[in-house]
Backbone as JSON Lines, residues from 0, in Angstrom:
{"i":0,"aa":"M","n":[135.09,102.94,112.46],"ca":[134.15,101.97,111.93],"c":[132.73,102.49,112.11]}
{"i":1,"aa":"K","n":[131.96,102.42,111.08],"ca":[130.6,102.93,111.07],"c":[129.63,101.86,111.6]}
{"i":2,"aa":"P","n":[128.73,102.23,112.53],"ca":[127.77,101.24,113.05],"c":[126.8,100.79,111.95]}
{"i":3,"aa":"S","n":[126.36,99.57,112.04],"ca":[125.43,99.03,111.04],"c":[124.06,99.69,111.18]}
{"i":4,"aa":"P","n":[123.3,99.75,110.08],"ca":[121.93,100.28,110.17],"c":[121.08,99.48,111.16]}
{"i":5,"aa":"Q","n":[121.31,98.18,111.23],"ca":[120.56,97.34,112.17],"c":[120.85,97.75,113.61]}
{"i":6,"aa":"F","n":[122.11,97.99,113.93],"ca":[122.47,98.43,115.28],"c":[121.86,99.79,115.58]}
{"i":7,"aa":"L","n":[121.84,100.68,114.61],"ca":[121.24,102.01,114.82],"c":[119.73,101.88,115.05]}
{"i":8,"aa":"R","n":[119.08,100.99,114.32],"ca":[117.64,100.75,114.56],"c":[117.43,100.18,115.96]}
{"i":9,"aa":"F","n":[118.31,99.27,116.38],"ca":[118.23,98.71,117.73],"c":[118.35,99.82,118.77]}
{"i":10,"aa":"C","n":[119.24,100.75,118.55],"ca":[119.41,101.88,119.47],"c":[118.18,102.78,119.49]}
{"i":11,"aa":"M","n":[117.57,103.03,118.32],"ca":[116.35,103.84,118.28],"c":[115.22,103.15,119.04]}
{"i":12,"aa":"V","n":[115.1,101.85,118.85],"ca":[114.09,101.09,119.6],"c":[114.41,101.18,121.09]}
{"i":13,"aa":"G","n":[115.69,101.12,121.44],"ca":[116.1,101.24,122.84],"c":[115.7,102.57,123.47]}
{"i":14,"aa":"I","n":[115.75,103.63,122.68],"ca":[115.34,104.95,123.19],"c":[113.85,104.94,123.49]}
{"i":15,"aa":"I","n":[113.06,104.31,122.64],"ca":[111.63,104.18,122.92],"c":[111.43,103.33,124.18]}
{"i":16,"aa":"G","n":[112.21,102.25,124.28],"ca":[112.14,101.41,125.47],"c":[112.5,102.17,126.73]}
{"i":17,"aa":"L","n":[113.47,103.07,126.62],"ca":[113.83,103.93,127.75],"c":[112.64,104.77,128.19]}
{"i":18,"aa":"G","n":[111.9,105.3,127.24],"ca":[110.7,106.07,127.57],"c":[109.66,105.23,128.29]}
{"i":19,"aa":"V","n":[109.44,104.01,127.8],"ca":[108.51,103.08,128.46],"c":[109.0,102.77,129.87]}
{"i":20,"aa":"D","n":[110.29,102.49,129.97],"ca":[110.91,102.17,131.25],"c":[110.67,103.29,132.27]}
{"i":21,"aa":"L","n":[110.96,104.5,131.87],"ca":[110.8,105.64,132.78],"c":[109.33,105.87,133.14]}
{"i":22,"aa":"A","n":[108.45,105.76,132.17],"ca":[107.02,105.98,132.43],"c":[106.49,104.97,133.45]}
{"i":23,"aa":"V","n":[106.82,103.7,133.25],"ca":[106.34,102.66,134.18],"c":[107.01,102.82,135.54]}
{"i":24,"aa":"L","n":[108.3,103.14,135.56],"ca":[109.01,103.34,136.83],"c":[108.34,104.42,137.66]}
{"i":25,"aa":"Y","n":[108.15,105.58,137.07],"ca":[107.58,106.7,137.83],"c":[106.1,106.49,138.15]}
{"i":26,"aa":"A","n":[105.39,105.75,137.3],"ca":[103.97,105.48,137.58],"c":[103.79,104.47,138.69]}
{"i":27,"aa":"S","n":[104.76,103.58,138.89],"ca":[104.58,102.51,139.88],"c":[105.46,102.63,141.13]}
{"i":28,"aa":"A","n":[106.4,103.57,141.13],"ca":[107.32,103.7,142.28],"c":[106.58,104.0,143.58]}
{"i":29,"aa":"W","n":[105.51,104.74,143.52],"ca":[104.76,105.08,144.74],"c":[104.23,103.81,145.42]}
{"i":30,"aa":"A","n":[103.91,102.77,144.62],"ca":[103.33,101.55,145.19],"c":[104.38,100.46,145.44]}
{"i":31,"aa":"L","n":[105.4,100.4,144.59],"ca":[106.37,99.31,144.67],"c":[107.74,99.72,145.19]}
{"i":32,"aa":"G","n":[107.94,101.01,145.38],"ca":[109.26,101.5,145.74],"c":[110.15,101.55,144.51]}
{"i":33,"aa":"W","n":[111.3,102.2,144.65],"ca":[112.17,102.39,143.49],"c":[112.78,101.09,142.97]}
{"i":34,"aa":"Y","n":[112.96,100.1,143.82],"ca":[113.58,98.85,143.38],"c":[112.56,97.91,142.75]}
{"i":35,"aa":"G","n":[111.42,97.74,143.38],"ca":[110.37,96.9,142.82],"c":[109.81,97.47,141.53]}
{"i":36,"aa":"A","n":[109.64,98.78,141.5],"ca":[109.13,99.43,140.29],"c":[110.11,99.28,139.14]}
{"i":37,"aa":"R","n":[111.39,99.22,139.46],"ca":[112.41,99.06,138.41],"c":[112.32,97.69,137.77]}
{"i":38,"aa":"V","n":[111.99,96.67,138.53],"ca":[111.8,95.33,137.95],"c":[110.61,95.36,136.99]}
{"i":39,"aa":"L","n":[109.5,95.92,137.43],"ca":[108.31,96.03,136.58],"c":[108.6,96.87,135.34]}
{"i":40,"aa":"S","n":[109.29,97.98,135.51],"ca":[109.56,98.86,134.36],"c":[110.49,98.19,133.35]}
{"i":41,"aa":"F","n":[111.44,97.4,133.84],"ca":[112.32,96.68,132.91],"c":[111.53,95.67,132.09]}
{"i":42,"aa":"I","n":[110.63,94.94,132.74],"ca":[109.81,93.96,132.02],"c":[108.95,94.66,130.97]}
{"i":43,"aa":"A","n":[108.36,95.79,131.33],"ca":[107.54,96.53,130.38],"c":[108.38,97.04,129.2]}
{"i":44,"aa":"A","n":[109.55,97.57,129.51],"ca":[110.42,98.08,128.44],"c":[110.92,96.95,127.56]}
{"i":45,"aa":"A","n":[111.29,95.82,128.15],"ca":[111.77,94.68,127.36],"c":[110.65,94.13,126.47]}
{"i":46,"aa":"T","n":[109.43,94.14,126.97],"ca":[108.3,93.7,126.15],"c":[108.09,94.63,124.97]}
{"i":47,"aa":"A","n":[108.14,95.92,125.22],"ca":[107.99,96.9,124.14],"c":[109.12,96.78,123.12]}
{"i":48,"aa":"T","n":[110.34,96.62,123.59],"ca":[111.46,96.53,122.65],"c":[111.44,95.22,121.88]}
{"i":49,"aa":"W","n":[110.96,94.14,122.5],"ca":[110.82,92.88,121.74],"c":[109.91,93.11,120.55]}
{"i":50,"aa":"W","n":[108.75,93.67,120.8],"ca":[107.78,93.88,119.73],"c":[108.34,94.79,118.65]}
{"i":51,"aa":"L","n":[108.96,95.9,119.04],"ca":[109.52,96.84,118.07],"c":[110.71,96.24,117.32]}
{"i":52,"aa":"N","n":[111.56,95.53,118.03],"ca":[112.69,94.89,117.35],"c":[112.21,93.82,116.38]}
{"i":53,"aa":"R","n":[111.17,93.11,116.75],"ca":[110.59,92.09,115.87],"c":[110.06,92.73,114.59]}
{"i":54,"aa":"R","n":[109.43,93.86,114.71],"ca":[108.8,94.52,113.56],"c":[109.74,95.43,112.78]}
{"i":55,"aa":"F","n":[110.72,96.01,113.44],"ca":[111.5,97.09,112.84],"c":[112.97,96.74,112.66]}
{"i":56,"aa":"T","n":[113.6,96.21,113.69],"ca":[115.06,96.01,113.65],"c":[115.44,94.7,112.98]}
{"i":57,"aa":"F","n":[114.8,93.62,113.37],"ca":[115.19,92.28,112.92],"c":[114.05,91.61,112.15]}
{"i":58,"aa":"Q","n":[113.3,92.36,111.37],"ca":[112.12,91.8,110.71],"c":[112.44,90.55,109.9]}
{"i":59,"aa":"A","n":[113.62,90.42,109.35],"ca":[113.98,89.21,108.59],"c":[114.12,88.01,109.53]}
{"i":60,"aa":"G","n":[114.39,88.25,110.79],"ca":[114.57,87.17,111.75],"c":[113.28,86.55,112.25]}
{"i":61,"aa":"V","n":[112.14,87.11,111.88],"ca":[110.88,86.54,112.33],"c":[110.43,85.41,111.42]}
{"i":62,"aa":"T","n":[111.26,85.04,110.46],"ca":[110.91,83.94,109.56],"c":[111.27,82.59,110.16]}
{"i":63,"aa":"D","n":[111.85,82.58,111.37],"ca":[112.18,81.28,111.96],"c":[110.9,80.55,112.35]}
{"i":64,"aa":"T","n":[111.03,79.33,112.78],"ca":[109.86,78.5,113.04],"c":[109.24,78.75,114.42]}
{"i":65,"aa":"A","n":[109.84,79.58,115.22],"ca":[109.31,79.85,116.56],"c":[108.05,80.71,116.46]}
{"i":66,"aa":"S","n":[107.09,80.39,117.3],"ca":[105.91,81.24,117.38],"c":[106.3,82.55,118.05]}
{"i":67,"aa":"A","n":[105.43,83.53,117.97],"ca":[105.7,84.81,118.62],"c":[105.88,84.63,120.13]}
{"i":68,"aa":"V","n":[105.09,83.75,120.73],"ca":[105.21,83.51,122.18],"c":[106.57,82.89,122.5]}
{"i":69,"aa":"Q","n":[106.98,81.89,121.72],"ca":[108.29,81.27,121.93],"c":[109.4,82.3,121.76]}
{"i":70,"aa":"Q","n":[109.27,83.12,120.72],"ca":[110.28,84.13,120.47],"c":[110.32,85.16,121.6]}
{"i":71,"aa":"Y","n":[109.16,85.56,122.1],"ca":[109.1,86.5,123.22],"c":[109.79,85.92,124.45]}
{"i":72,"aa":"L","n":[109.5,84.67,124.76],"ca":[110.13,84.04,125.93],"c":[111.64,83.91,125.73]}
{"i":73,"aa":"R","n":[112.06,83.56,124.54],"ca":[113.5,83.48,124.25],"c":[114.14,84.85,124.39]}
{"i":74,"aa":"Y","n":[113.46,85.89,123.94],"ca":[113.95,87.26,124.06],"c":[114.1,87.66,125.53]}
{"i":75,"aa":"M","n":[113.07,87.41,126.31],"ca":[113.12,87.8,127.72],"c":[114.24,87.08,128.47]}
{"i":76,"aa":"V","n":[114.41,85.8,128.21],"ca":[115.49,85.05,128.86],"c":[116.85,85.56,128.39]}
{"i":77,"aa":"S","n":[116.96,85.84,127.09],"ca":[118.26,86.29,126.56],"c":[118.62,87.69,127.06]}
{"i":78,"aa":"M","n":[117.67,88.45,127.5],"ca":[117.94,89.8,128.0],"c":[118.4,89.79,129.46]}
{"i":79,"aa":"L","n":[118.42,88.64,130.1],"ca":[118.78,88.58,131.53],"c":[120.21,89.07,131.79]}
{"i":80,"aa":"G","n":[121.15,88.75,130.9],"ca":[122.52,89.25,131.08],"c":[122.56,90.76,131.06]}
{"i":81,"aa":"G","n":[121.89,91.35,130.08],"ca":[121.8,92.81,130.02],"c":[121.02,93.38,131.19]}
{"i":82,"aa":"A","n":[120.02,92.62,131.67],"ca":[119.22,93.08,132.81],"c":[120.08,93.19,134.07]}
{"i":83,"aa":"V","n":[120.99,92.25,134.25],"ca":[121.88,92.3,135.43],"c":[122.75,93.55,135.36]}
{"i":84,"aa":"L","n":[123.33,93.81,134.2],"ca":[124.14,95.02,134.02],"c":[123.29,96.28,134.23]}
{"i":85,"aa":"N","n":[122.11,96.25,133.65],"ca":[121.19,97.38,133.72],"c":[120.79,97.68,135.16]}
{"i":86,"aa":"Y","n":[120.32,96.65,135.86],"ca":[119.85,96.84,137.24],"c":[121.0,97.23,138.16]}
{"i":87,"aa":"S","n":[122.18,96.67,137.92],"ca":[123.35,97.02,138.74],"c":[123.71,98.49,138.59]}
{"i":88,"aa":"A","n":[123.69,98.98,137.37],"ca":[123.97,100.41,137.15],"c":[122.91,101.28,137.81]}
{"i":89,"aa":"Y","n":[121.66,100.84,137.74],"ca":[120.56,101.57,138.36],"c":[120.74,101.65,139.88]}
{"i":90,"aa":"V","n":[121.0,100.51,140.5],"ca":[121.18,100.47,141.96],"c":[122.39,101.31,142.37]}
{"i":91,"aa":"A","n":[123.48,101.18,141.65],"ca":[124.68,101.96,141.97],"c":[124.4,103.46,141.89]}
{"i":92,"aa":"T","n":[123.63,103.86,140.9],"ca":[123.29,105.27,140.75],"c":[122.44,105.75,141.92]}
{"i":93,"aa":"L","n":[121.46,104.95,142.31],"ca":[120.62,105.34,143.45],"c":[121.44,105.48,144.73]}
{"i":94,"aa":"H","n":[122.44,104.63,144.88],"ca":[123.24,104.65,146.11],"c":[124.34,105.71,146.11]}
{"i":95,"aa":"W","n":[124.94,105.97,144.98],"ca":[126.14,106.81,144.94],"c":[125.91,108.23,144.46]}
{"i":96,"aa":"I","n":[124.78,108.51,143.88],"ca":[124.54,109.85,143.35],"c":[123.38,110.47,144.12]}
{"i":97,"aa":"D","n":[123.57,111.69,144.58],"ca":[122.54,112.37,145.34],"c":[122.09,113.6,144.56]}
{"i":98,"aa":"L","n":[121.27,113.35,143.56],"ca":[120.72,114.41,142.72],"c":[119.24,114.17,142.5]}
{"i":99,"aa":"P","n":[118.48,115.24,142.29],"ca":[117.09,115.02,141.87],"c":[117.11,114.3,140.51]}
{"i":100,"aa":"G","n":[116.21,113.4,140.32],"ca":[116.16,112.67,139.06],"c":[117.16,111.55,138.95]}
{"i":101,"aa":"K","n":[117.74,111.15,140.08],"ca":[118.75,110.09,140.02],"c":[118.17,108.76,139.55]}
{"i":102,"aa":"A","n":[116.89,108.52,139.77],"ca":[116.28,107.27,139.27],"c":[116.28,107.27,137.74]}
{"i":103,"aa":"A","n":[115.92,108.39,137.14],"ca":[115.94,108.48,135.67],"c":[117.36,108.34,135.13]}
{"i":104,"aa":"L","n":[118.3,108.96,135.81],"ca":[119.7,108.82,135.4],"c":[120.14,107.36,135.51]}
{"i":105,"aa":"G","n":[119.74,106.69,136.56],"ca":[120.08,105.29,136.75],"c":[119.5,104.4,135.65]}
{"i":106,"aa":"V","n":[118.27,104.68,135.24],"ca":[117.66,103.92,134.15],"c":[118.44,104.14,132.85]}
{"i":107,"aa":"A","n":[118.78,105.39,132.58],"ca":[119.53,105.7,131.35],"c":[120.92,105.05,131.37]}
{"i":108,"aa":"L","n":[121.62,105.14,132.49],"ca":[122.94,104.51,132.59],"c":[122.82,102.99,132.49]}
{"i":109,"aa":"G","n":[121.79,102.45,133.09],"ca":[121.56,101.01,133.0],"c":[121.29,100.56,131.57]}
{"i":110,"aa":"S","n":[120.53,101.35,130.85],"ca":[120.27,101.03,129.44],"c":[121.56,101.01,128.64]}
{"i":111,"aa":"C","n":[122.41,101.97,128.89],"ca":[123.71,102.01,128.21],"c":[124.57,100.81,128.6]}
{"i":112,"aa":"A","n":[124.52,100.43,129.87],"ca":[125.34,99.32,130.37],"c":[124.94,97.99,129.71]}
{"i":113,"aa":"G","n":[123.68,97.8,129.44],"ca":[123.21,96.54,128.86],"c":[123.11,96.53,127.35]}
{"i":114,"aa":"L","n":[123.38,97.65,126.71],"ca":[123.14,97.8,125.27],"c":[123.83,96.74,124.42]}
{"i":115,"aa":"L","n":[125.11,96.61,124.51],"ca":[125.84,95.7,123.63],"c":[125.46,94.24,123.9]}
{"i":116,"aa":"S","n":[125.36,93.88,125.17],"ca":[124.95,92.52,125.51],"c":[123.57,92.21,124.93]}
{"i":117,"aa":"N","n":[122.64,93.13,125.09],"ca":[121.29,92.91,124.59],"c":[121.25,92.82,123.07]}
{"i":118,"aa":"Y","n":[122.01,93.68,122.4],"ca":[122.04,93.65,120.94],"c":[122.58,92.31,120.43]}
{"i":119,"aa":"L","n":[123.7,91.89,120.98],"ca":[124.32,90.66,120.51],"c":[123.44,89.43,120.76]}
{"i":120,"aa":"T","n":[122.81,89.37,121.92],"ca":[121.95,88.22,122.18],"c":[120.69,88.27,121.31]}
{"i":121,"aa":"A","n":[120.13,89.46,121.12],"ca":[118.94,89.57,120.26],"c":[119.29,89.16,118.83]}
{"i":122,"aa":"R","n":[120.4,89.64,118.34],"ca":[120.8,89.37,116.95],"c":[121.16,87.91,116.73]}
{"i":123,"aa":"H","n":[121.89,87.32,117.64],"ca":[122.42,85.98,117.41],"c":[121.61,84.84,118.03]}
{"i":124,"aa":"L","n":[120.79,85.14,119.03],"ca":[120.03,84.08,119.69],"c":[118.53,84.15,119.45]}
{"i":125,"aa":"V","n":[118.0,85.35,119.32],"ca":[116.54,85.48,119.23],"c":[116.08,85.67,117.79]}
{"i":126,"aa":"F","n":[116.68,86.61,117.09],"ca":[116.24,86.96,115.73],"c":[117.27,86.49,114.71]}
{"i":127,"aa":"K","n":[117.67,85.24,114.8],"ca":[118.67,84.69,113.9],"c":[118.16,84.75,112.46]}
{"i":128,"aa":"Q","n":[119.01,85.22,111.58],"ca":[118.7,85.22,110.16],"c":[118.95,83.8,109.63]}
{"i":129,"aa":"K","n":[118.35,83.46,108.52],"ca":[118.53,82.12,107.95],"c":[120.01,81.82,107.73]}
{"i":130,"aa":"H","n":[120.78,82.79,107.23],"ca":[122.2,82.55,106.95],"c":[123.04,82.48,108.22]}
{"i":131,"aa":"Q","n":[122.48,82.84,109.38],"ca":[123.21,82.76,110.65],"c":[123.06,81.4,111.32]}
{"i":132,"aa":"A","n":[122.07,80.63,110.9],"ca":[121.76,79.36,111.56],"c":[122.85,78.36,111.5]}
């Protein structure tokens, strides 16, 4: 089965989000530690992916009556399930793998762990198309 173009766009946006995630993680880990910095980096990445998904992946879904702020808050709340999977994979990687760059590996594995959950909630709860209502 071939993935939908929308899912592929979501994945491309996710790769950009991964870059944001890593940049914020490594920029703030010195001050917040690897665990605190990961919370901040996830929020930054989720914010970036909300904006990109709104403009690029689910542009037809922005026709709903929610304001951008309401939609952003709905997006952030809906990403919590994926965030739990993401953060769990990150923590497990930090604890079980002893390699240089294990924090980056943990972020990447966490992104993969939350991918499907995040896509489904974004598509069906946040960026609902008119025909999905």
